[in-house]
Amino acid sequence: KPDFNVSPAKNSPKSTNNKSPKVGFEESANSQPGKSPKPAAKKKAGKDPGGQDLDPEKEGRTVFVGNLPNSTKKKVLQKMFSQFGQVETVRFRSASRPDLKTSKKVAVIQQKFHEDRTNINAYIRFSSESEAKASCSLNGQQIGHNTIRVDLALNSSGQHDQSKAIFLGNLDFKTHEDDVRAAFQVCGEIEGVRLIRDSGTGIGKGFGYVN
C-alpha cells in the first residue's frame, strides 16, 4: 500500500520532501507544493501552452477530460460527447514523453509514452456553454479500466470546492489517479482526483488532491 500524507486541502503543509525539476505544473497554474489552489473571484481563461491568452468565450464552452487511457482515439471521444451537442474540437494534452527528445505532439501521434504513465488528458470544445455543462454528467464514467474526470475547462484551473478536498503528500511519482480513487472510495463518493504533474515530463510531482 502507498505510504502518503493526507490532510484537509486548506491545511496543506507548506512544503513537501519530494524533489523534482521546477518546470511547472499540469492542470493548475496556481498549484504549488503544499498549497491548495485558491479559488479565483472571476473566471479567467489563462494562457495556452504557447503562452498566448486564451479566449474566455471559447474556454467557457470547453470541458477538461482527465485520466483517459493514453490509447484513446479522438473519434471515440467525439462519439461519446456528441450526445450532448456539437463537438467542435478534441485536443489531447498532458502527454508523458518517452524521452526529452520527443515532443508531446509526436508522442501522441506515434503513441509512444513514458512507461511510468498510462493516461492522458483532453479538452473538448462544444458549440455552446450549455452543451459543455451537460457533458459534465460523464464525470466518473469508465473508459477501459480508467475512471475519467470531466469538468468545465475553467474549473480545471483551481476553482474547486476546497471545503470538500483533501491534500495528499509524499506520493510515489508513479502513482495513478485510479490508485488514489481505489484507496479513498471507502470514505464516500469521489468527485475527482487531481494529481499535480510536471508540465515538462508529464510525470507526477508527488502530491495531489481528492474532492
PDB file of N, CA and C in Angstrom, residues 144-181:
ATOM      1  N   GLY A 144     -12.429   2.035 -20.629  1.00  0.00           N
ATOM      2  CA  GLY A 144     -11.480   0.963 -20.367  1.00  0.00           C
ATOM      3  C   GLY A 144     -11.481   0.676 -18.873  1.00  0.00           C
ATOM      4  N   HIS A 145     -10.292   0.696 -18.262  1.00  0.00           N
ATOM      5  CA  HIS A 145     -10.182   0.481 -16.816  1.00  0.00           C
ATOM      6  C   HIS A 145     -10.026   1.799 -16.067  1.00  0.00           C
ATOM      7  N   ASN A 146     -10.139   2.929 -16.767  1.00  0.00           N
ATOM      8  CA  ASN A 146      -9.923   4.235 -16.155  1.00  0.00           C
ATOM      9  C   ASN A 146     -11.235   4.936 -15.823  1.00  0.00           C
ATOM     10  N   THR A 147     -11.290   5.548 -14.648  1.00  0.00           N
ATOM     11  CA  THR A 147     -12.410   6.388 -14.261  1.00  0.00           C
ATOM     12  C   THR A 147     -12.058   7.816 -14.638  1.00  0.00           C
ATOM     13  N   ILE A 148     -12.802   8.393 -15.562  1.00  0.00           N
ATOM     14  CA  ILE A 148     -12.431   9.703 -16.097  1.00  0.00           C
ATOM     15  C   ILE A 148     -12.991  10.831 -15.223  1.00  0.00           C
ATOM     16  N   ARG A 149     -12.328  11.978 -15.293  1.00  0.00           N
ATOM     17  CA  ARG A 149     -12.799  13.200 -14.620  1.00  0.00           C
ATOM     18  C   ARG A 149     -13.206  14.194 -15.686  1.00  0.00           C
ATOM     19  N   VAL A 150     -14.444  14.640 -15.643  1.00  0.00           N
ATOM     20  CA  VAL A 150     -14.954  15.613 -16.613  1.00  0.00           C
ATOM     21  C   VAL A 150     -15.392  16.864 -15.864  1.00  0.00           C
ATOM     22  N   ASP A 151     -14.856  17.996 -16.264  1.00  0.00           N
ATOM     23  CA  ASP A 151     -15.156  19.252 -15.590  1.00  0.00           C
ATOM     24  C   ASP A 151     -15.037  20.381 -16.604  1.00  0.00           C
ATOM     25  N   LEU A 152     -15.671  21.498 -16.326  1.00  0.00           N
ATOM     26  CA  LEU A 152     -15.516  22.647 -17.196  1.00  0.00           C
ATOM     27  C   LEU A 152     -14.052  23.068 -17.210  1.00  0.00           C
ATOM     28  N   ALA A 153     -13.545  23.430 -18.369  1.00  0.00           N
ATOM     29  CA  ALA A 153     -12.120  23.762 -18.507  1.00  0.00           C
ATOM     30  C   ALA A 153     -11.702  24.877 -17.567  1.00  0.00           C
ATOM     31  N   LEU A 154     -12.574  25.850 -17.352  1.00  0.00           N
ATOM     32  CA  LEU A 154     -12.235  26.956 -16.453  1.00  0.00           C
ATOM     33  C   LEU A 154     -12.112  26.486 -15.018  1.00  0.00           C
ATOM     34  N   ASN A 155     -12.834  25.423 -14.644  1.00  0.00           N
ATOM     35  CA  ASN A 155     -12.740  24.886 -13.294  1.00  0.00           C
ATOM     36  C   ASN A 155     -11.473  24.079 -13.084  1.00  0.00           C
ATOM     37  N   SER A 156     -10.855  23.592 -14.164  1.00  0.00           N
ATOM     38  CA  SER A 156      -9.656  22.761 -14.025  1.00  0.00           C
ATOM     39  C   SER A 156      -8.449  23.584 -13.622  1.00  0.00           C
ATOM     40  N   SER A 157      -8.607  24.919 -13.537  1.00  0.00           N
ATOM     41  CA  SER A 157      -7.507  25.803 -13.150  1.00  0.00           C
ATOM     42  C   SER A 157      -7.605  26.232 -11.699  1.00  0.00           C
ATOM     43  N   GLY A 158      -8.054  25.328 -10.839  1.00  0.00           N
ATOM     44  CA  GLY A 158      -8.014  25.591  -9.412  1.00  0.00           C
ATOM     45  C   GLY A 158      -9.315  26.047  -8.781  1.00  0.00           C
ATOM     46  N   GLN A 159     -10.403  26.156  -9.540  1.00  0.00           N
ATOM     47  CA  GLN A 159     -11.660  26.622  -8.980  1.00  0.00           C
ATOM     48  C   GLN A 159     -12.481  25.445  -8.473  1.00  0.00           C
ATOM     49  N   HIS A 160     -11.958  24.774  -7.447  1.00  0.00           N
ATOM     50  CA  HIS A 160     -12.619  23.617  -6.863  1.00  0.00           C
ATOM     51  C   HIS A 160     -13.069  23.956  -5.449  1.00  0.00           C
ATOM     52  N   ASP A 161     -14.054  23.216  -4.958  1.00  0.00           N
ATOM     53  CA  ASP A 161     -14.569  23.424  -3.604  1.00  0.00           C
ATOM     54  C   ASP A 161     -13.567  22.845  -2.616  1.00  0.00           C
ATOM     55  N   GLN A 162     -12.738  23.714  -2.047  1.00  0.00           N
ATOM     56  CA  GLN A 162     -11.687  23.238  -1.156  1.00  0.00           C
ATOM     57  C   GLN A 162     -12.220  22.728   0.181  1.00  0.00           C
ATOM     58  N   SER A 163     -13.468  23.069   0.512  1.00  0.00           N
ATOM     59  CA  SER A 163     -14.041  22.562   1.760  1.00  0.00           C
ATOM     60  C   SER A 163     -14.319  21.065   1.675  1.00  0.00           C
ATOM     61  N   LYS A 164     -14.333  20.532   0.446  1.00  0.00           N
ATOM     62  CA  LYS A 164     -14.562  19.104   0.247  1.00  0.00           C
ATOM     63  C   LYS A 164     -13.308  18.389  -0.247  1.00  0.00           C
ATOM     64  N   ALA A 165     -12.165  19.066  -0.197  1.00  0.00           N
ATOM     65  CA  ALA A 165     -10.936  18.498  -0.748  1.00  0.00           C
ATOM     66  C   ALA A 165      -9.956  18.117   0.351  1.00  0.00           C
ATOM     67  N   ILE A 166      -9.185  17.071   0.087  1.00  0.00           N
ATOM     68  CA  ILE A 166      -8.068  16.718   0.960  1.00  0.00           C
ATOM     69  C   ILE A 166      -6.780  16.772   0.145  1.00  0.00           C
ATOM     70  N   PHE A 167      -5.700  17.106   0.818  1.00  0.00           N
ATOM     71  CA  PHE A 167      -4.388  17.180   0.196  1.00  0.00           C
ATOM     72  C   PHE A 167      -3.645  15.879   0.440  1.00  0.00           C
ATOM     73  N   LEU A 168      -2.986  15.371  -0.585  1.00  0.00           N
ATOM     74  CA  LEU A 168      -2.177  14.160  -0.470  1.00  0.00           C
ATOM     75  C   LEU A 168      -0.715  14.521  -0.717  1.00  0.00           C
ATOM     76  N   GLY A 169       0.150  14.122   0.188  1.00  0.00           N
ATOM     77  CA  GLY A 169       1.571  14.383   0.015  1.00  0.00           C
ATOM     78  C   GLY A 169       2.385  13.108   0.084  1.00  0.00           C
ATOM     79  N   ASN A 170       3.633  13.189  -0.350  1.00  0.00           N
ATOM     80  CA  ASN A 170       4.578  12.073  -0.315  1.00  0.00           C
ATOM     81  C   ASN A 170       4.111  10.891  -1.168  1.00  0.00           C
ATOM     82  N   LEU A 171       3.436  11.196  -2.266  1.00  0.00           N
ATOM     83  CA  LEU A 171       3.016  10.137  -3.193  1.00  0.00           C
ATOM     84  C   LEU A 171       4.196   9.697  -4.047  1.00  0.00           C
ATOM     85  N   ASP A 172       4.203   8.440  -4.408  1.00  0.00           N
ATOM     86  CA  ASP A 172       5.178   7.965  -5.376  1.00  0.00           C
ATOM     87  C   ASP A 172       4.915   8.668  -6.706  1.00  0.00           C
ATOM     88  N   PHE A 173       5.985   9.051  -7.398  1.00  0.00           N
ATOM     89  CA  PHE A 173       5.817   9.765  -8.666  1.00  0.00           C
ATOM     90  C   PHE A 173       5.069   8.935  -9.704  1.00  0.00           C
ATOM     91  N   LYS A 174       5.020   7.609  -9.519  1.00  0.00           N
ATOM     92  CA  LYS A 174       4.352   6.721 -10.464  1.00  0.00           C
ATOM     93  C   LYS A 174       2.872   6.523 -10.136  1.00  0.00           C
ATOM     94  N   THR A 175       2.407   7.115  -9.042  1.00  0.00           N
ATOM     95  CA  THR A 175       1.015   6.928  -8.619  1.00  0.00           C
ATOM     96  C   THR A 175       0.045   7.406  -9.700  1.00  0.00           C
ATOM     97  N   HIS A 176      -0.982   6.609  -9.953  1.00  0.00           N
ATOM     98  CA  HIS A 176      -2.008   6.959 -10.933  1.00  0.00           C
ATOM     99  C   HIS A 176      -3.288   7.381 -10.220  1.00  0.00           C
ATOM    100  N   GLU A 177      -4.134   8.118 -10.931  1.00  0.00           N
ATOM    101  CA  GLU A 177      -5.387   8.598 -10.365  1.00  0.00           C
ATOM    102  C   GLU A 177      -6.265   7.462  -9.843  1.00  0.00           C
ATOM    103  N   ASP A 178      -6.308   6.356 -10.556  1.00  0.00           N
ATOM    104  CA  ASP A 178      -7.164   5.250 -10.134  1.00  0.00           C
ATOM    105  C   ASP A 178      -6.624   4.558  -8.877  1.00  0.00           C
ATOM    106  N   ASP A 179      -5.310   4.634  -8.647  1.00  0.00           N
ATOM    107  CA  ASP A 179      -4.743   4.100  -7.404  1.00  0.00           C
ATOM    108  C   ASP A 179      -5.287   4.884  -6.213  1.00  0.00           C
ATOM    109  N   VAL A 180      -5.318   6.203  -6.362  1.00  0.00           N
ATOM    110  CA  VAL A 180      -5.818   7.068  -5.287  1.00  0.00           C
ATOM    111  C   VAL A 180      -7.311   6.849  -5.084  1.00  0.00           C
ATOM    112  N   ARG A 181      -8.048   6.774  -6.187  1.00  0.00           N
ATOM    113  CA  ARG A 181      -9.503   6.563  -6.098  1.00  0.00           C
ATOM    114  C   ARG A 181      -9.811   5.266  -5.365  1.00  0.00           C
TER     115      ARG A 181
END
